[in-house]
Amino acid sequence: MRIVFIGPPGAGKGTQASRLAARLGVPHLSTGEILRDAAQTDSPVGKLAAEYMSKGYLVPDPIILKVVGERLERPDCAVGCLLDGFPRTMRQAEVLDEFFREMGTALDHAVEIRTDEEEIIRRLSARGRSDDRPDVVRSRLQSYWRKTWPLLDYYRNKDILRQIDGLGSEDEVSQRILAAIGN
Ligand code: AMP
C-alpha cells in the first residue's frame, strides 16, 4: 500500500501517518523528520535544509526529490510506504508518480487531513518545535495554501483523494482514515 498524507501544519499528519504505518506494516517516511535529522549534521544538504526550514520555506524541489528518491529505493519500501509531508508541490507530485511508475507500482491513496485554522494554532502552540513560532507558522501556512493545496485537485482528478475530518480524538481520526482507505 502506498499512501501520501496532505494537510496544513498542525493537522495531525505525523501522528496519524505513524499510527497507520504501524498498522499496515509499511515504513513511515516523514520528509520533515528526515530533513530535521539532516539539519543536525554538517552536510551541505543539512545546512541548506536548516536555512529554509527555519524560515518556514519549502526546501527546493531538486534537494527534496533526491532525498526522497534515495529513500524510496531502500528495500524496506518494497512492501509499500506512507509518505508524510511529501509531496508538497506539483513538481514533487509528478516526480513521485514517475518514481512509482519506474518501480512498476502506483500511489493508492492521497489522504487529506482537514482542520480549521483555530485548531492548527492550538496544536502548534502546544508542540513547541523551533519552526512553530508564530511568524514561521504564518509562512508555513502560506506555503501550504499556495503550493500544496493545489495538489488536492491533482489527486481528485486521479480519483484517489480521501478527505478526512481531522477534528476529534486520535482514535476517531484513525478510524475515519481506515474506513476511507477500505481497511
Ligand atoms: P513538517 O515536519 O512536515 O512540518 O516539515 C517541516 C519543514 O521541512 C517544512 O516547513 C519544510 O521547510 C521542510 N519540508 C518537509 N517536507 C518538505 C517537502 N516535501 N518539500 C519541501 N520542504 C519540505
Short mmCIF file of N, CA and C and ligand atoms in Angstrom, two decimals:
data_model
loop_
_atom_site.label_atom_id
_atom_site.label_comp_id
_atom_site.label_asym_id
_atom_site.label_seq_id
_atom_site.Cartn_x
_atom_site.Cartn_y
_atom_site.Cartn_z
N MET A 1 0.84 -1.20 0.00
CA MET A 1 0.00 0.00 0.00
C MET A 1 0.88 1.26 0.00
N ARG A 2 0.58 2.17 -0.92
CA ARG A 2 1.35 3.42 -1.00
C ARG A 2 0.41 4.60 -0.80
N ILE A 3 0.71 5.37 0.24
CA ILE A 3 -0.20 6.44 0.64
C ILE A 3 0.57 7.72 0.88
N VAL A 4 0.02 8.86 0.47
CA VAL A 4 0.60 10.15 0.88
C VAL A 4 -0.39 10.86 1.79
N PHE A 5 0.14 11.61 2.75
CA PHE A 5 -0.68 12.40 3.66
C PHE A 5 -0.50 13.87 3.33
N ILE A 6 -1.60 14.57 3.17
CA ILE A 6 -1.55 16.00 2.87
C ILE A 6 -2.40 16.75 3.88
N GLY A 7 -1.89 17.90 4.30
CA GLY A 7 -2.67 18.71 5.23
C GLY A 7 -1.81 19.85 5.72
N PRO A 8 -2.40 20.91 6.23
CA PRO A 8 -1.62 22.03 6.73
C PRO A 8 -0.79 21.62 7.95
N PRO A 9 0.23 22.42 8.30
CA PRO A 9 0.99 22.11 9.51
C PRO A 9 0.04 22.06 10.70
N GLY A 10 0.25 21.08 11.58
CA GLY A 10 -0.59 21.00 12.78
C GLY A 10 -1.90 20.26 12.57
N ALA A 11 -2.10 19.66 11.39
CA ALA A 11 -3.36 18.96 11.13
C ALA A 11 -3.37 17.57 11.79
N GLY A 12 -2.17 17.10 12.21
CA GLY A 12 -2.10 15.77 12.81
C GLY A 12 -1.59 14.72 11.83
N LYS A 13 -1.00 15.16 10.73
CA LYS A 13 -0.47 14.22 9.72
C LYS A 13 0.53 13.25 10.32
N GLY A 14 1.50 13.79 11.08
CA GLY A 14 2.58 12.96 11.62
C GLY A 14 2.04 11.86 12.51
N THR A 15 1.16 12.25 13.43
CA THR A 15 0.58 11.28 14.37
C THR A 15 -0.20 10.21 13.62
N GLN A 16 -1.05 10.63 12.71
CA GLN A 16 -1.89 9.68 12.01
C GLN A 16 -1.08 8.80 11.07
N ALA A 17 -0.07 9.39 10.42
CA ALA A 17 0.76 8.62 9.50
C ALA A 17 1.51 7.54 10.27
N SER A 18 2.00 7.89 11.45
CA SER A 18 2.77 6.92 12.21
C SER A 18 1.87 5.79 12.70
N ARG A 19 0.64 6.12 13.13
CA ARG A 19 -0.30 5.07 13.56
C ARG A 19 -0.65 4.13 12.41
N LEU A 20 -0.93 4.72 11.25
CA LEU A 20 -1.35 3.91 10.12
C LEU A 20 -0.20 3.03 9.60
N ALA A 21 1.01 3.60 9.58
CA ALA A 21 2.17 2.84 9.10
C ALA A 21 2.38 1.60 9.98
N ALA A 22 2.24 1.78 11.30
CA ALA A 22 2.43 0.65 12.21
C ALA A 22 1.36 -0.41 11.92
N ARG A 23 0.16 0.04 11.69
CA ARG A 23 -0.93 -0.90 11.46
C ARG A 23 -0.77 -1.65 10.13
N LEU A 24 -0.30 -0.94 9.10
CA LEU A 24 -0.16 -1.57 7.79
C LEU A 24 1.17 -2.30 7.63
N GLY A 25 2.10 -2.05 8.56
CA GLY A 25 3.42 -2.69 8.47
C GLY A 25 4.25 -2.15 7.32
N VAL A 26 4.12 -0.87 7.03
CA VAL A 26 4.95 -0.24 6.00
C VAL A 26 5.73 0.91 6.64
N PRO A 27 6.88 1.28 6.05
CA PRO A 27 7.64 2.38 6.64
C PRO A 27 6.92 3.72 6.56
N HIS A 28 7.12 4.51 7.60
CA HIS A 28 6.57 5.87 7.67
C HIS A 28 7.69 6.83 7.31
N LEU A 29 7.57 7.49 6.16
CA LEU A 29 8.62 8.43 5.75
C LEU A 29 8.14 9.85 5.94
N SER A 30 8.70 10.52 6.94
CA SER A 30 8.36 11.91 7.17
C SER A 30 9.50 12.76 6.62
N THR A 31 9.22 13.53 5.56
CA THR A 31 10.31 14.33 4.99
C THR A 31 10.77 15.39 5.97
N GLY A 32 9.84 15.91 6.79
CA GLY A 32 10.22 16.89 7.81
C GLY A 32 11.24 16.29 8.77
N GLU A 33 10.99 15.04 9.19
CA GLU A 33 11.90 14.38 10.13
C GLU A 33 13.25 14.10 9.47
N ILE A 34 13.19 13.62 8.22
CA ILE A 34 14.43 13.33 7.50
C ILE A 34 15.27 14.62 7.39
N LEU A 35 14.59 15.73 7.07
CA LEU A 35 15.31 17.00 6.91
C LEU A 35 15.81 17.52 8.26
N ARG A 36 15.02 17.34 9.31
CA ARG A 36 15.48 17.79 10.64
C ARG A 36 16.72 17.00 11.07
N ASP A 37 16.74 15.69 10.75
CA ASP A 37 17.93 14.88 11.06
C ASP A 37 19.13 15.38 10.25
N ALA A 38 18.89 15.65 8.96
CA ALA A 38 19.99 16.12 8.10
C ALA A 38 20.51 17.47 8.61
N ALA A 39 19.58 18.29 9.11
CA ALA A 39 19.96 19.63 9.57
C ALA A 39 20.87 19.59 10.80
N GLN A 40 20.87 18.45 11.51
CA GLN A 40 21.74 18.29 12.69
C GLN A 40 23.18 18.05 12.28
N THR A 41 23.37 17.71 11.00
CA THR A 41 24.73 17.36 10.54
C THR A 41 25.34 18.57 9.82
N ASP A 42 26.63 18.40 9.47
CA ASP A 42 27.34 19.50 8.82
C ASP A 42 27.28 19.38 7.30
N SER A 43 26.49 18.42 6.80
CA SER A 43 26.47 18.18 5.35
C SER A 43 25.87 19.38 4.62
N PRO A 44 26.24 19.56 3.34
CA PRO A 44 25.69 20.68 2.56
C PRO A 44 24.17 20.65 2.52
N VAL A 45 23.59 19.45 2.34
CA VAL A 45 22.13 19.33 2.30
C VAL A 45 21.53 19.76 3.64
N GLY A 46 22.16 19.30 4.72
CA GLY A 46 21.68 19.63 6.06
C GLY A 46 21.68 21.13 6.30
N LYS A 47 22.77 21.78 5.91
CA LYS A 47 22.88 23.22 6.15
C LYS A 47 21.83 23.99 5.37
N LEU A 48 21.66 23.58 4.11
CA LEU A 48 20.69 24.26 3.26
C LEU A 48 19.27 24.05 3.78
N ALA A 49 18.98 22.80 4.16
CA ALA A 49 17.65 22.47 4.66
C ALA A 49 17.34 23.31 5.91
N ALA A 50 18.33 23.40 6.80
CA ALA A 50 18.12 24.14 8.05
C ALA A 50 17.76 25.59 7.76
N GLU A 51 18.40 26.14 6.74
CA GLU A 51 18.16 27.54 6.40
C GLU A 51 16.71 27.76 5.95
N TYR A 52 16.25 26.90 5.07
CA TYR A 52 14.87 27.03 4.56
C TYR A 52 13.85 26.74 5.66
N MET A 53 14.09 25.67 6.42
CA MET A 53 13.13 25.25 7.44
C MET A 53 12.96 26.31 8.52
N SER A 54 14.07 26.97 8.87
CA SER A 54 13.98 27.94 9.97
C SER A 54 13.11 29.13 9.57
N LYS A 55 12.94 29.35 8.27
CA LYS A 55 12.10 30.46 7.82
C LYS A 55 10.69 30.01 7.46
N GLY A 56 10.47 28.70 7.49
CA GLY A 56 9.15 28.19 7.12
C GLY A 56 8.96 28.08 5.62
N TYR A 57 10.09 28.11 4.87
CA TYR A 57 10.00 27.95 3.42
C TYR A 57 10.16 26.49 3.06
N LEU A 58 9.62 26.12 1.91
CA LEU A 58 9.83 24.76 1.43
C LEU A 58 11.27 24.62 0.96
N VAL A 59 11.86 23.47 1.26
CA VAL A 59 13.20 23.14 0.76
C VAL A 59 13.06 22.94 -0.76
N PRO A 60 14.00 23.46 -1.57
CA PRO A 60 13.83 23.40 -3.03
C PRO A 60 13.61 21.97 -3.55
N ASP A 61 12.78 21.86 -4.56
CA ASP A 61 12.42 20.55 -5.13
C ASP A 61 13.61 19.64 -5.46
N PRO A 62 14.66 20.15 -6.15
CA PRO A 62 15.74 19.22 -6.52
C PRO A 62 16.33 18.53 -5.30
N ILE A 63 16.44 19.23 -4.19
CA ILE A 63 17.04 18.64 -2.98
C ILE A 63 16.12 17.58 -2.39
N ILE A 64 14.87 17.97 -2.18
CA ILE A 64 13.93 17.03 -1.53
C ILE A 64 13.67 15.82 -2.43
N LEU A 65 13.67 16.03 -3.74
CA LEU A 65 13.41 14.90 -4.65
C LEU A 65 14.55 13.89 -4.60
N LYS A 66 15.77 14.38 -4.43
CA LYS A 66 16.92 13.49 -4.35
C LYS A 66 16.81 12.67 -3.05
N VAL A 67 16.49 13.37 -1.97
CA VAL A 67 16.38 12.71 -0.66
C VAL A 67 15.30 11.62 -0.71
N VAL A 68 14.13 11.97 -1.24
CA VAL A 68 13.01 11.01 -1.26
C VAL A 68 13.30 9.87 -2.24
N GLY A 69 13.87 10.20 -3.39
CA GLY A 69 14.19 9.17 -4.39
C GLY A 69 15.11 8.11 -3.80
N GLU A 70 16.13 8.57 -3.07
CA GLU A 70 17.08 7.62 -2.47
C GLU A 70 16.40 6.78 -1.39
N ARG A 71 15.50 7.43 -0.64
CA ARG A 71 14.82 6.70 0.44
C ARG A 71 13.87 5.63 -0.11
N LEU A 72 13.19 5.96 -1.21
CA LEU A 72 12.22 5.02 -1.78
C LEU A 72 12.90 3.80 -2.40
N GLU A 73 14.21 3.95 -2.72
CA GLU A 73 14.93 2.82 -3.32
C GLU A 73 15.37 1.81 -2.28
N ARG A 74 15.28 2.18 -0.99
CA ARG A 74 15.73 1.23 0.05
C ARG A 74 14.75 0.06 0.10
N PRO A 75 15.29 -1.15 0.42
CA PRO A 75 14.49 -2.38 0.32
C PRO A 75 13.21 -2.38 1.17
N ASP A 76 13.21 -1.66 2.30
CA ASP A 76 12.01 -1.71 3.16
C ASP A 76 10.78 -1.09 2.46
N CYS A 77 11.01 -0.31 1.43
CA CYS A 77 9.88 0.31 0.73
C CYS A 77 9.26 -0.61 -0.32
N ALA A 78 9.83 -1.80 -0.48
CA ALA A 78 9.27 -2.73 -1.46
C ALA A 78 7.83 -3.11 -1.12
N VAL A 79 7.52 -3.17 0.19
CA VAL A 79 6.16 -3.57 0.60
C VAL A 79 5.17 -2.40 0.54
N GLY A 80 5.69 -1.20 0.33
CA GLY A 80 4.83 -0.02 0.32
C GLY A 80 5.45 1.05 1.18
N CYS A 81 4.78 2.16 1.33
CA CYS A 81 5.27 3.22 2.20
C CYS A 81 4.19 4.25 2.44
N LEU A 82 4.40 4.98 3.50
CA LEU A 82 3.47 6.02 3.84
C LEU A 82 4.24 7.33 3.92
N LEU A 83 3.95 8.23 3.01
CA LEU A 83 4.69 9.49 2.94
C LEU A 83 3.94 10.59 3.67
N ASP A 84 4.65 11.22 4.61
CA ASP A 84 4.03 12.25 5.44
C ASP A 84 4.80 13.55 5.22
N GLY A 85 4.13 14.53 4.60
CA GLY A 85 4.80 15.80 4.31
C GLY A 85 5.42 15.84 2.93
N PHE A 86 5.11 14.87 2.12
CA PHE A 86 5.58 14.80 0.74
C PHE A 86 4.52 14.09 -0.08
N PRO A 87 4.15 14.58 -1.24
CA PRO A 87 4.65 15.77 -1.92
C PRO A 87 4.02 17.06 -1.38
N ARG A 88 4.72 18.16 -1.60
CA ARG A 88 4.21 19.46 -1.18
C ARG A 88 4.11 20.44 -2.34
N THR A 89 4.60 20.05 -3.51
CA THR A 89 4.46 20.91 -4.70
C THR A 89 4.01 20.02 -5.86
N MET A 90 3.48 20.66 -6.89
CA MET A 90 3.02 19.92 -8.06
C MET A 90 4.17 19.12 -8.68
N ARG A 91 5.34 19.75 -8.75
CA ARG A 91 6.51 19.06 -9.32
C ARG A 91 6.83 17.79 -8.53
N GLN A 92 6.76 17.90 -7.18
CA GLN A 92 7.03 16.73 -6.34
C GLN A 92 6.01 15.62 -6.61
N ALA A 93 4.76 16.01 -6.78
CA ALA A 93 3.70 15.01 -7.02
C ALA A 93 3.95 14.30 -8.35
N GLU A 94 4.35 15.07 -9.36
CA GLU A 94 4.58 14.47 -10.68
C GLU A 94 5.78 13.54 -10.64
N VAL A 95 6.85 13.97 -9.97
CA VAL A 95 8.04 13.11 -9.91
C VAL A 95 7.76 11.87 -9.06
N LEU A 96 6.95 12.01 -8.02
CA LEU A 96 6.60 10.83 -7.22
C LEU A 96 5.89 9.79 -8.09
N ASP A 97 4.98 10.26 -8.93
CA ASP A 97 4.30 9.34 -9.85
C ASP A 97 5.31 8.63 -10.75
N GLU A 98 6.32 9.40 -11.20
CA GLU A 98 7.36 8.79 -12.05
C GLU A 98 8.17 7.76 -11.27
N PHE A 99 8.52 8.10 -10.02
CA PHE A 99 9.27 7.14 -9.19
C PHE A 99 8.49 5.82 -9.10
N PHE A 100 7.21 5.93 -8.78
CA PHE A 100 6.41 4.72 -8.61
C PHE A 100 6.25 3.97 -9.94
N ARG A 101 6.08 4.74 -11.02
CA ARG A 101 5.94 4.09 -12.34
C ARG A 101 7.19 3.27 -12.64
N GLU A 102 8.36 3.87 -12.36
CA GLU A 102 9.62 3.16 -12.61
C GLU A 102 9.72 1.89 -11.75
N MET A 103 9.10 1.93 -10.57
CA MET A 103 9.14 0.77 -9.67
C MET A 103 8.03 -0.21 -10.03
N GLY A 104 7.26 0.11 -11.07
CA GLY A 104 6.18 -0.77 -11.53
C GLY A 104 4.98 -0.74 -10.61
N THR A 105 4.79 0.37 -9.92
CA THR A 105 3.66 0.44 -8.99
C THR A 105 3.01 1.82 -9.09
N ALA A 106 2.11 2.12 -8.17
CA ALA A 106 1.43 3.42 -8.21
C ALA A 106 0.91 3.78 -6.83
N LEU A 107 0.58 5.04 -6.69
CA LEU A 107 0.02 5.52 -5.42
C LEU A 107 -1.41 5.00 -5.28
N ASP A 108 -1.76 4.52 -4.07
CA ASP A 108 -3.12 4.02 -3.85
C ASP A 108 -4.06 5.10 -3.34
N HIS A 109 -3.59 5.91 -2.39
CA HIS A 109 -4.45 6.91 -1.78
C HIS A 109 -3.69 8.19 -1.45
N ALA A 110 -4.37 9.32 -1.60
CA ALA A 110 -3.86 10.59 -1.08
C ALA A 110 -4.85 11.00 0.01
N VAL A 111 -4.38 10.96 1.25
CA VAL A 111 -5.26 11.24 2.39
C VAL A 111 -5.09 12.71 2.80
N GLU A 112 -6.15 13.46 2.68
CA GLU A 112 -6.11 14.86 3.12
C GLU A 112 -6.70 14.96 4.52
N ILE A 113 -5.93 15.50 5.47
CA ILE A 113 -6.45 15.71 6.81
C ILE A 113 -6.90 17.16 6.90
N ARG A 114 -8.20 17.34 7.09
CA ARG A 114 -8.77 18.70 7.11
C ARG A 114 -8.95 19.18 8.54
N THR A 115 -8.64 20.44 8.75
CA THR A 115 -8.86 21.00 10.06
C THR A 115 -9.06 22.51 9.91
N ASP A 116 -9.38 23.20 11.02
CA ASP A 116 -9.55 24.64 10.87
C ASP A 116 -8.38 25.38 11.50
N GLU A 117 -8.26 26.65 11.12
CA GLU A 117 -7.11 27.46 11.50
C GLU A 117 -6.94 27.54 13.02
N GLU A 118 -8.07 27.62 13.74
CA GLU A 118 -8.02 27.74 15.20
C GLU A 118 -7.35 26.51 15.82
N GLU A 119 -7.72 25.34 15.30
CA GLU A 119 -7.17 24.08 15.78
C GLU A 119 -5.67 23.98 15.44
N ILE A 120 -5.31 24.48 14.25
CA ILE A 120 -3.90 24.46 13.84
C ILE A 120 -3.06 25.26 14.83
N ILE A 121 -3.51 26.46 15.13
CA ILE A 121 -2.76 27.34 16.04
C ILE A 121 -2.68 26.69 17.43
N ARG A 122 -3.80 26.10 17.88
CA ARG A 122 -3.84 25.47 19.20
C ARG A 122 -2.82 24.31 19.25
N ARG A 123 -2.83 23.47 18.23
CA ARG A 123 -1.94 22.31 18.24
C ARG A 123 -0.48 22.71 18.13
N LEU A 124 -0.21 23.70 17.25
CA LEU A 124 1.19 24.08 17.05
C LEU A 124 1.76 24.77 18.28
N SER A 125 0.92 25.54 18.99
CA SER A 125 1.48 26.23 20.15
C SER A 125 1.70 25.25 21.30
N ALA A 126 0.99 24.11 21.28
CA ALA A 126 1.22 23.10 22.31
C ALA A 126 2.48 22.29 22.02
N ARG A 127 2.93 22.29 20.75
CA ARG A 127 4.01 21.41 20.33
C ARG A 127 5.39 22.00 20.62
N GLY A 128 5.56 23.30 20.31
CA GLY A 128 6.81 23.98 20.65
C GLY A 128 8.04 23.61 19.85
N ARG A 129 7.89 23.15 18.60
CA ARG A 129 9.06 22.89 17.76
C ARG A 129 9.64 24.24 17.34
N SER A 130 10.95 24.29 16.95
CA SER A 130 11.55 25.61 16.71
C SER A 130 10.90 26.32 15.54
N ASP A 131 10.30 25.56 14.59
CA ASP A 131 9.62 26.24 13.48
C ASP A 131 8.13 26.42 13.76
N ASP A 132 7.73 26.31 15.03
CA ASP A 132 6.34 26.56 15.42
C ASP A 132 6.13 27.97 15.97
N ARG A 133 7.13 28.83 15.83
CA ARG A 133 6.97 30.24 16.23
C ARG A 133 5.96 30.90 15.30
N PRO A 134 5.13 31.84 15.84
CA PRO A 134 4.04 32.40 15.04
C PRO A 134 4.44 32.93 13.66
N ASP A 135 5.60 33.64 13.55
CA ASP A 135 5.95 34.19 12.24
C ASP A 135 6.32 33.07 11.26
N VAL A 136 6.98 32.02 11.76
CA VAL A 136 7.35 30.91 10.88
C VAL A 136 6.10 30.11 10.49
N VAL A 137 5.19 29.96 11.45
CA VAL A 137 3.94 29.23 11.16
C VAL A 137 3.18 29.94 10.04
N ARG A 138 3.15 31.27 10.12
CA ARG A 138 2.45 32.04 9.09
C ARG A 138 3.03 31.72 7.72
N SER A 139 4.34 31.66 7.65
CA SER A 139 4.97 31.40 6.36
C SER A 139 4.75 29.94 5.93
N ARG A 140 4.71 29.00 6.89
CA ARG A 140 4.45 27.60 6.53
C ARG A 140 3.02 27.43 6.02
N LEU A 141 2.09 28.15 6.65
CA LEU A 141 0.69 28.07 6.18
C LEU A 141 0.56 28.65 4.78
N GLN A 142 1.31 29.74 4.55
CA GLN A 142 1.27 30.36 3.22
C GLN A 142 1.79 29.38 2.16
N SER A 143 2.90 28.70 2.48
CA SER A 143 3.43 27.70 1.54
C SER A 143 2.38 26.64 1.28
N TYR A 144 1.66 26.25 2.34
CA TYR A 144 0.66 25.19 2.17
C TYR A 144 -0.43 25.63 1.20
N TRP A 145 -1.01 26.81 1.47
CA TRP A 145 -2.14 27.23 0.62
C TRP A 145 -1.70 27.53 -0.80
N ARG A 146 -0.50 28.08 -0.98
CA ARG A 146 -0.06 28.43 -2.34
C ARG A 146 0.43 27.24 -3.13
N LYS A 147 1.23 26.38 -2.48
CA LYS A 147 1.93 25.35 -3.26
C LYS A 147 1.37 23.95 -3.09
N THR A 148 0.87 23.63 -1.90
CA THR A 148 0.46 22.24 -1.64
C THR A 148 -1.02 22.04 -1.89
N TRP A 149 -1.83 23.00 -1.51
CA TRP A 149 -3.27 22.86 -1.64
C TRP A 149 -3.71 22.47 -3.06
N PRO A 150 -3.06 23.04 -4.12
CA PRO A 150 -3.45 22.65 -5.49
C PRO A 150 -3.29 21.15 -5.78
N LEU A 151 -2.50 20.44 -4.98
CA LEU A 151 -2.33 19.01 -5.22
C LEU A 151 -3.62 18.24 -4.99
N LEU A 152 -4.51 18.82 -4.18
CA LEU A 152 -5.76 18.11 -3.90
C LEU A 152 -6.53 17.88 -5.19
N ASP A 153 -6.53 18.87 -6.07
CA ASP A 153 -7.20 18.72 -7.36
C ASP A 153 -6.52 17.66 -8.22
N TYR A 154 -5.20 17.66 -8.14
CA TYR A 154 -4.40 16.69 -8.91
C TYR A 154 -4.83 15.27 -8.53
N TYR A 155 -4.96 15.02 -7.21
CA TYR A 155 -5.33 13.68 -6.76
C TYR A 155 -6.83 13.41 -6.92
N ARG A 156 -7.63 14.47 -6.82
CA ARG A 156 -9.06 14.29 -7.05
C ARG A 156 -9.30 13.81 -8.47
N ASN A 157 -8.56 14.40 -9.41
CA ASN A 157 -8.71 14.01 -10.82
C ASN A 157 -8.28 12.57 -11.07
N LYS A 158 -7.38 12.08 -10.24
CA LYS A 158 -6.94 10.69 -10.37
C LYS A 158 -7.85 9.75 -9.59
N ASP A 159 -8.81 10.35 -8.88
CA ASP A 159 -9.78 9.55 -8.13
C ASP A 159 -9.18 8.82 -6.93
N ILE A 160 -8.10 9.38 -6.35
CA ILE A 160 -7.51 8.71 -5.18
C ILE A 160 -7.49 9.64 -3.96
N LEU A 161 -8.20 10.78 -4.05
CA LEU A 161 -8.22 11.70 -2.91
C LEU A 161 -9.23 11.22 -1.86
N ARG A 162 -8.76 11.08 -0.60
CA ARG A 162 -9.65 10.71 0.51
C ARG A 162 -9.61 11.84 1.52
N GLN A 163 -10.71 12.54 1.67
CA GLN A 163 -10.73 13.71 2.55
C GLN A 163 -11.25 13.30 3.92
N ILE A 164 -10.46 13.62 4.95
CA ILE A 164 -10.74 13.17 6.30
C ILE A 164 -10.93 14.37 7.22
N ASP A 165 -11.96 14.31 8.04
CA ASP A 165 -12.16 15.33 9.07
C ASP A 165 -11.13 15.06 10.18
N GLY A 166 -10.21 16.02 10.38
CA GLY A 166 -9.13 15.83 11.35
C GLY A 166 -9.48 16.28 12.76
N LEU A 167 -10.71 16.71 12.98
CA LEU A 167 -11.11 17.14 14.34
C LEU A 167 -11.63 15.93 15.11
N GLY A 168 -11.28 15.87 16.39
CA GLY A 168 -11.72 14.73 17.22
C GLY A 168 -10.51 14.05 17.80
N SER A 169 -10.75 12.92 18.48
CA SER A 169 -9.63 12.23 19.13
C SER A 169 -8.77 11.53 18.08
N GLU A 170 -7.55 11.16 18.49
CA GLU A 170 -6.66 10.45 17.56
C GLU A 170 -7.31 9.17 17.06
N ASP A 171 -8.00 8.47 17.97
CA ASP A 171 -8.66 7.22 17.58
C ASP A 171 -9.76 7.46 16.56
N GLU A 172 -10.54 8.51 16.81
CA GLU A 172 -11.64 8.81 15.87
C GLU A 172 -11.09 9.09 14.47
N VAL A 173 -10.03 9.90 14.43
CA VAL A 173 -9.46 10.26 13.12
C VAL A 173 -8.88 9.01 12.45
N SER A 174 -8.19 8.16 13.24
CA SER A 174 -7.62 6.93 12.68
C SER A 174 -8.72 6.05 12.07
N GLN A 175 -9.85 5.96 12.79
CA GLN A 175 -10.95 5.13 12.29
C GLN A 175 -11.47 5.65 10.96
N ARG A 176 -11.56 6.99 10.87
CA ARG A 176 -12.05 7.59 9.61
C ARG A 176 -11.09 7.27 8.46
N ILE A 177 -9.79 7.33 8.76
CA ILE A 177 -8.81 7.06 7.70
C ILE A 177 -8.91 5.60 7.25
N LEU A 178 -8.99 4.69 8.22
CA LEU A 178 -9.06 3.27 7.87
C LEU A 178 -10.29 2.99 7.01
N ALA A 179 -11.41 3.63 7.37
CA ALA A 179 -12.63 3.43 6.60
C ALA A 179 -12.44 3.98 5.18
N ALA A 180 -11.79 5.14 5.08
CA ALA A 180 -11.65 5.79 3.77
C ALA A 180 -10.73 5.02 2.83
N ILE A 181 -9.76 4.28 3.39
CA ILE A 181 -8.87 3.52 2.51
C ILE A 181 -9.33 2.07 2.40
N GLY A 182 -10.51 1.80 2.93
CA GLY A 182 -11.11 0.48 2.76
C GLY A 182 -10.41 -0.59 3.55
N ASN A 183 -9.94 -0.23 4.76
CA ASN A 183 -9.20 -1.21 5.57
C ASN A 183 -9.98 -1.60 6.81
P1 AMP B 1 6.98 19.06 8.54
O1 AMP B 1 7.63 18.31 9.66
O2 AMP B 1 6.33 18.15 7.54
O3 AMP B 1 6.06 20.15 9.02
O4 AMP B 1 8.16 19.78 7.73
C1 AMP B 1 8.99 20.73 8.36
C2 AMP B 1 9.72 21.56 7.30
O5 AMP B 1 10.54 20.73 6.49
C3 AMP B 1 8.80 22.30 6.32
O6 AMP B 1 8.34 23.53 6.85
C4 AMP B 1 9.74 22.49 5.13
O7 AMP B 1 10.65 23.54 5.37
C5 AMP B 1 10.54 21.19 5.14
N1 AMP B 1 9.89 20.16 4.30
C6 AMP B 1 9.33 18.99 4.72
N2 AMP B 1 8.83 18.28 3.69
C7 AMP B 1 9.09 19.02 2.57
C8 AMP B 1 8.80 18.86 1.19
N3 AMP B 1 8.15 17.77 0.73
N4 AMP B 1 9.21 19.83 0.34
C9 AMP B 1 9.87 20.91 0.77
N5 AMP B 1 10.15 21.14 2.05
C10 AMP B 1 9.77 20.21 2.96
#
